[in-house]
Amino acid sequence: MASCDLIFTGARVIDGSGSESRFIDVAIDRDRITALGDCRHLQADTIIDASGLTLAPGFIDCHTHDDLAVFKSPDIPFKISQGVTTVIAGNCGISLAPVAAVKELPPPFPLLGEAAEFCFPSVKIYRNALEKAPAAVNLALLVGHSSLRLDCMAERLDQNADQNALQQMQANLRLALEQGCIGLSTGLDYPPAQAASTEEVVQLAGVLREFTSALYVTHMRDEGDHVTEAVEETLGIGSRAKVPVIISHHKCAGSRNYGRSRETLAMIDRARAEHQPVSFDVYPYTASSTSLLPQFIRDAEAVLVAESMPHPECNGKMLDQICNNWDCTAEEACNRLYPAAAIYFQMDEDDLERIMTHPAAMIGSDGIASMQTPHPRLWGTFPRVLGRYVREKKLFELETAVHKMTGLTASRFGLRNRGSIAVGSFADLVLFDPEVITDRASFENPAQISDGIVSVWVNGKLSWHDKTSTGIRNGVFLTH
Ligand code: ZN
Ligand code: CU
């Protein structure tokens, strides 16, 4: 009799492709799924009766800043407790590698870590370190444009790259891609990259074409009043560089711009109709979170100070209240609080739902693990989509939601044999109860384990069970 390590019986199986769930057995052996359907011919070491539960591919968090978190918290409970088995790091232009020693970190780099923690001058060194000390989840890395700038033109971040700097950045990007990165990310709305011209980005993104499946991922130049111009710039960069594009955490920020996702999605639809590969990620909240900077407060209805280095007594307070206490303008308060991170309430629920339901939308948390008071998306994103938006609001079917967290993401990011329950796929799996699944992380109490995630396997190993880490760290560094 043929054998395997583990068979699931009785589960409702969602395969990640978006197609309807089926009640079938799933067999895994070592790190792969080896059989589907009737598995009675197989001898298994363990049989799990999963009746009443749903088995899906482990979720892929396509928008993370977990570059350092995988070393600092290798059990990565805030992700694996949600059913996440793969994270894509290096987003928003800031990747921990490749950056040689830096003295000072301009915002938003401190979101990743402290200056001394930027100690990975090459992606190869980063990858080796992770392979020596694996985390509980798989990780794929994007090269940050701002990181390239920090490395090649630290003294001139307020300028467009000259020919020398551009060539050096192209060479560093090429090397990072050779060493296993899957694409380039930008954060054109942030100080280290604001001065970069569209042309600079096109020239860099052109390098991606030399690598199969490499993609351009962008936190656009503007997500508020000029969001349509920013989408236009993004589509232009993708078509001129001839590379697939992913718009990060798509939103229309600021009450003046509520409803404008109709315009941005129409632009994206037009590009897709002309066969330009464009998609985007989104998190299921109407508040964002990043460095506390004066440029961001004008688009927010309210600002919560998540953490301030010089004024920790202000952590968790509203910026308005701090201004009152200090009798100063919001701008002055920002300057006094800096370095600081904040949560910005600045989006419209209708936009959020319109963006999430779009067929090109993938789920990404954008959670930031380094914060004292993180945005609840760090712990709650995936269960929130499945609980609040699928079960309660019936925004889409469970199969569609899972697709946006697994199969769609794997295909857009070029992660082979991930995000699917199919023979030959890696055994990244989550077993959950769709009737129970609920995010418990809140703005007041963000570090909360969600309800309803029963067990999580990464590359065939049980890594999370019964709201506890098993201590197994079986994640690998993913390449194209
Ligand atoms: Zn961003
Ligand atoms: Cu981000």
PDB file of N, CA and C in Angstrom, residues 333-383:
ATOM      1  N   ALA A 333       3.249  69.705  16.219  1.00  0.00           N
ATOM      2  CA  ALA A 333       3.158  68.473  17.015  1.00  0.00           C
ATOM      3  C   ALA A 333       3.870  67.326  16.300  1.00  0.00           C
ATOM      4  N   CYS A 334       3.650  67.219  14.984  1.00  0.00           N
ATOM      5  CA  CYS A 334       4.324  66.163  14.199  1.00  0.00           C
ATOM      6  C   CYS A 334       5.825  66.253  14.370  1.00  0.00           C
ATOM      7  N   ASN A 335       6.344  67.478  14.250  1.00  0.00           N
ATOM      8  CA  ASN A 335       7.786  67.652  14.342  1.00  0.00           C
ATOM      9  C   ASN A 335       8.315  67.287  15.722  1.00  0.00           C
ATOM     10  N   ARG A 336       7.544  67.658  16.752  1.00  0.00           N
ATOM     11  CA  ARG A 336       7.999  67.331  18.108  1.00  0.00           C
ATOM     12  C   ARG A 336       7.916  65.831  18.381  1.00  0.00           C
ATOM     13  N   LEU A 337       6.933  65.179  17.784  1.00  0.00           N
ATOM     14  CA  LEU A 337       6.723  63.747  18.045  1.00  0.00           C
ATOM     15  C   LEU A 337       7.694  62.864  17.268  1.00  0.00           C
ATOM     16  N   TYR A 338       8.227  63.385  16.170  1.00  0.00           N
ATOM     17  CA  TYR A 338       9.053  62.578  15.271  1.00  0.00           C
ATOM     18  C   TYR A 338      10.357  62.149  15.941  1.00  0.00           C
ATOM     19  N   PRO A 339      10.920  60.943  15.699  1.00  0.00           N
ATOM     20  CA  PRO A 339      10.373  59.860  14.865  1.00  0.00           C
ATOM     21  C   PRO A 339       9.114  59.243  15.486  1.00  0.00           C
ATOM     22  N   ALA A 340       8.114  59.105  14.639  1.00  0.00           N
ATOM     23  CA  ALA A 340       6.830  58.618  15.128  1.00  0.00           C
ATOM     24  C   ALA A 340       6.069  57.919  14.015  1.00  0.00           C
ATOM     25  N   ALA A 341       5.128  57.088  14.414  1.00  0.00           N
ATOM     26  CA  ALA A 341       4.259  56.412  13.457  1.00  0.00           C
ATOM     27  C   ALA A 341       2.810  56.695  13.848  1.00  0.00           C
ATOM     28  N   ALA A 342       1.930  56.659  12.852  1.00  0.00           N
ATOM     29  CA  ALA A 342       0.540  57.038  13.117  1.00  0.00           C
ATOM     30  C   ALA A 342      -0.442  56.180  12.350  1.00  0.00           C
ATOM     31  N   ILE A 343      -1.687  56.262  12.799  1.00  0.00           N
ATOM     32  CA  ILE A 343      -2.798  55.634  12.086  1.00  0.00           C
ATOM     33  C   ILE A 343      -3.694  56.763  11.591  1.00  0.00           C
ATOM     34  N   TYR A 344      -3.986  56.745  10.298  1.00  0.00           N
ATOM     35  CA  TYR A 344      -4.743  57.825   9.665  1.00  0.00           C
ATOM     36  C   TYR A 344      -6.122  57.324   9.250  1.00  0.00           C
ATOM     37  N   PHE A 345      -7.161  57.935   9.792  1.00  0.00           N
ATOM     38  CA  PHE A 345      -8.520  57.567   9.382  1.00  0.00           C
ATOM     39  C   PHE A 345      -8.869  58.430   8.172  1.00  0.00           C
ATOM     40  N   GLN A 346      -8.922  57.804   6.998  1.00  0.00           N
ATOM     41  CA  GLN A 346      -8.947  58.632   5.796  1.00  0.00           C
ATOM     42  C   GLN A 346      -9.595  57.972   4.580  1.00  0.00           C
ATOM     43  N   MET A 347     -10.386  56.916   4.795  1.00  0.00           N
ATOM     44  CA  MET A 347     -10.970  56.249   3.623  1.00  0.00           C
ATOM     45  C   MET A 347     -12.459  56.049   3.799  1.00  0.00           C
ATOM     46  N   ASP A 348     -13.093  55.722   2.676  1.00  0.00           N
ATOM     47  CA  ASP A 348     -14.533  55.551   2.611  1.00  0.00           C
ATOM     48  C   ASP A 348     -14.848  54.059   2.484  1.00  0.00           C
ATOM     49  N   GLU A 349     -15.805  53.603   3.262  1.00  0.00           N
ATOM     50  CA  GLU A 349     -16.155  52.174   3.245  1.00  0.00           C
ATOM     51  C   GLU A 349     -16.611  51.720   1.846  1.00  0.00           C
ATOM     52  N   ASP A 350     -17.356  52.568   1.143  1.00  0.00           N
ATOM     53  CA  ASP A 350     -17.825  52.166  -0.195  1.00  0.00           C
ATOM     54  C   ASP A 350     -16.651  51.965  -1.158  1.00  0.00           C
ATOM     55  N   ASP A 351     -15.676  52.870  -1.080  1.00  0.00           N
ATOM     56  CA  ASP A 351     -14.473  52.704  -1.914  1.00  0.00           C
ATOM     57  C   ASP A 351     -13.782  51.389  -1.572  1.00  0.00           C
ATOM     58  N   LEU A 352     -13.628  51.164  -0.271  1.00  0.00           N
ATOM     59  CA  LEU A 352     -12.942  49.950   0.178  1.00  0.00           C
ATOM     60  C   LEU A 352     -13.628  48.708  -0.393  1.00  0.00           C
ATOM     61  N   GLU A 353     -14.941  48.667  -0.305  1.00  0.00           N
ATOM     62  CA  GLU A 353     -15.660  47.478  -0.774  1.00  0.00           C
ATOM     63  C   GLU A 353     -15.601  47.365  -2.296  1.00  0.00           C
ATOM     64  N   ARG A 354     -15.655  48.506  -2.965  1.00  0.00           N
ATOM     65  CA  ARG A 354     -15.566  48.491  -4.434  1.00  0.00           C
ATOM     66  C   ARG A 354     -14.189  47.965  -4.862  1.00  0.00           C
ATOM     67  N   ILE A 355     -13.162  48.424  -4.173  1.00  0.00           N
ATOM     68  CA  ILE A 355     -11.792  48.004  -4.504  1.00  0.00           C
ATOM     69  C   ILE A 355     -11.608  46.510  -4.200  1.00  0.00           C
ATOM     70  N   MET A 356     -12.089  46.089  -3.036  1.00  0.00           N
ATOM     71  CA  MET A 356     -11.898  44.680  -2.649  1.00  0.00           C
ATOM     72  C   MET A 356     -12.598  43.712  -3.590  1.00  0.00           C
ATOM     73  N   THR A 357     -13.792  44.097  -4.074  1.00  0.00           N
ATOM     74  CA  THR A 357     -14.556  43.165  -4.906  1.00  0.00           C
ATOM     75  C   THR A 357     -14.047  43.107  -6.344  1.00  0.00           C
ATOM     76  N   HIS A 358     -13.207  44.056  -6.733  1.00  0.00           N
ATOM     77  CA  HIS A 358     -12.703  44.051  -8.108  1.00  0.00           C
ATOM     78  C   HIS A 358     -11.931  42.753  -8.372  1.00  0.00           C
ATOM     79  N   PRO A 359     -12.105  42.164  -9.567  1.00  0.00           N
ATOM     80  CA  PRO A 359     -11.435  40.874  -9.821  1.00  0.00           C
ATOM     81  C   PRO A 359      -9.906  40.928  -9.756  1.00  0.00           C
ATOM     82  N   ALA A 360      -9.315  42.110  -9.869  1.00  0.00           N
ATOM     83  CA  ALA A 360      -7.847  42.193  -9.808  1.00  0.00           C
ATOM     84  C   ALA A 360      -7.331  42.434  -8.395  1.00  0.00           C
ATOM     85  N   ALA A 361      -8.222  42.478  -7.416  1.00  0.00           N
ATOM     86  CA  ALA A 361      -7.806  42.807  -6.048  1.00  0.00           C
ATOM     87  C   ALA A 361      -7.311  41.586  -5.294  1.00  0.00           C
ATOM     88  N   MET A 362      -6.157  41.747  -4.670  1.00  0.00           N
ATOM     89  CA  MET A 362      -5.601  40.712  -3.785  1.00  0.00           C
ATOM     90  C   MET A 362      -5.569  41.291  -2.373  1.00  0.00           C
ATOM     91  N   ILE A 363      -5.549  40.405  -1.380  1.00  0.00           N
ATOM     92  CA  ILE A 363      -5.511  40.882  -0.004  1.00  0.00           C
ATOM     93  C   ILE A 363      -4.057  40.941   0.480  1.00  0.00           C
ATOM     94  N   GLY A 364      -3.685  42.094   1.013  1.00  0.00           N
ATOM     95  CA  GLY A 364      -2.357  42.262   1.602  1.00  0.00           C
ATOM     96  C   GLY A 364      -2.523  43.096   2.856  1.00  0.00           C
ATOM     97  N   SER A 365      -1.803  42.765   3.924  1.00  0.00           N
ATOM     98  CA  SER A 365      -2.094  43.423   5.210  1.00  0.00           C
ATOM     99  C   SER A 365      -1.448  44.793   5.354  1.00  0.00           C
ATOM    100  N   ASP A 366      -0.229  44.959   4.808  1.00  0.00           N
ATOM    101  CA  ASP A 366       0.554  46.172   5.063  1.00  0.00           C
ATOM    102  C   ASP A 366       0.822  46.357   6.565  1.00  0.00           C
ATOM    103  N   GLY A 367       0.732  45.295   7.316  1.00  0.00           N
ATOM    104  CA  GLY A 367       0.975  45.398   8.764  1.00  0.00           C
ATOM    105  C   GLY A 367       2.433  45.726   9.057  1.00  0.00           C
ATOM    106  N   ILE A 368       2.655  46.447  10.151  1.00  0.00           N
ATOM    107  CA  ILE A 368       4.011  46.846  10.518  1.00  0.00           C
ATOM    108  C   ILE A 368       4.299  46.354  11.934  1.00  0.00           C
ATOM    109  N   ALA A 369       5.139  45.329  11.992  1.00  0.00           N
ATOM    110  CA  ALA A 369       5.330  44.607  13.257  1.00  0.00           C
ATOM    111  C   ALA A 369       6.131  45.402  14.273  1.00  0.00           C
ATOM    112  N   SER A 370       6.911  46.383  13.802  1.00  0.00           N
ATOM    113  CA  SER A 370       7.805  47.095  14.729  1.00  0.00           C
ATOM    114  C   SER A 370       7.063  48.079  15.630  1.00  0.00           C
ATOM    115  N   MET A 371       5.814  48.387  15.307  1.00  0.00           N
ATOM    116  CA  MET A 371       5.120  49.435  16.068  1.00  0.00           C
ATOM    117  C   MET A 371       4.645  48.948  17.438  1.00  0.00           C
ATOM    118  N   GLN A 372       4.728  49.851  18.404  1.00  0.00           N
ATOM    119  CA  GLN A 372       4.225  49.582  19.752  1.00  0.00           C
ATOM    120  C   GLN A 372       2.713  49.343  19.721  1.00  0.00           C
ATOM    121  N   THR A 373       2.010  50.240  19.038  1.00  0.00           N
ATOM    122  CA  THR A 373       0.561  50.120  18.893  1.00  0.00           C
ATOM    123  C   THR A 373       0.291  49.958  17.399  1.00  0.00           C
ATOM    124  N   PRO A 374       0.415  48.733  16.899  1.00  0.00           N
ATOM    125  CA  PRO A 374       0.260  48.582  15.445  1.00  0.00           C
ATOM    126  C   PRO A 374      -1.194  48.769  15.006  1.00  0.00           C
ATOM    127  N   HIS A 375      -1.354  49.027  13.755  1.00  0.00           N
ATOM    128  CA  HIS A 375      -2.682  49.025  13.131  1.00  0.00           C
ATOM    129  C   HIS A 375      -3.216  47.586  13.264  1.00  0.00           C
ATOM    130  N   PRO A 376      -4.514  47.425  13.543  1.00  0.00           N
ATOM    131  CA  PRO A 376      -5.039  46.064  13.740  1.00  0.00           C
ATOM    132  C   PRO A 376      -4.891  45.155  12.517  1.00  0.00           C
ATOM    133  N   ARG A 377      -4.633  45.741  11.358  1.00  0.00           N
ATOM    134  CA  ARG A 377      -4.431  44.929  10.153  1.00  0.00           C
ATOM    135  C   ARG A 377      -3.281  43.939  10.321  1.00  0.00           C
ATOM    136  N   LEU A 378      -2.325  44.261  11.200  1.00  0.00           N
ATOM    137  CA  LEU A 378      -1.176  43.364  11.399  1.00  0.00           C
ATOM    138  C   LEU A 378      -1.636  41.990  11.865  1.00  0.00           C
ATOM    139  N   TRP A 379      -2.649  41.947  12.730  1.00  0.00           N
ATOM    140  CA  TRP A 379      -3.138  40.687  13.292  1.00  0.00           C
ATOM    141  C   TRP A 379      -4.467  40.235  12.690  1.00  0.00           C
ATOM    142  N   GLY A 380      -5.181  41.154  12.027  1.00  0.00           N
ATOM    143  CA  GLY A 380      -6.572  40.836  11.723  1.00  0.00           C
ATOM    144  C   GLY A 380      -6.991  40.748  10.264  1.00  0.00           C
ATOM    145  N   THR A 381      -6.118  41.127   9.345  1.00  0.00           N
ATOM    146  CA  THR A 381      -6.538  41.314   7.950  1.00  0.00           C
ATOM    147  C   THR A 381      -7.304  40.131   7.349  1.00  0.00           C
ATOM    148  N   PHE A 382      -6.718  38.948   7.368  1.00  0.00           N
ATOM    149  CA  PHE A 382      -7.304  37.829   6.618  1.00  0.00           C
ATOM    150  C   PHE A 382      -8.597  37.321   7.267  1.00  0.00           C
ATOM    151  N   PRO A 383      -8.593  37.094   8.598  1.00  0.00           N
ATOM    152  CA  PRO A 383      -9.864  36.728   9.233  1.00  0.00           C
ATOM    153  C   PRO A 383     -10.943  37.807   9.078  1.00  0.00           C
TER     154      PRO A 383
END
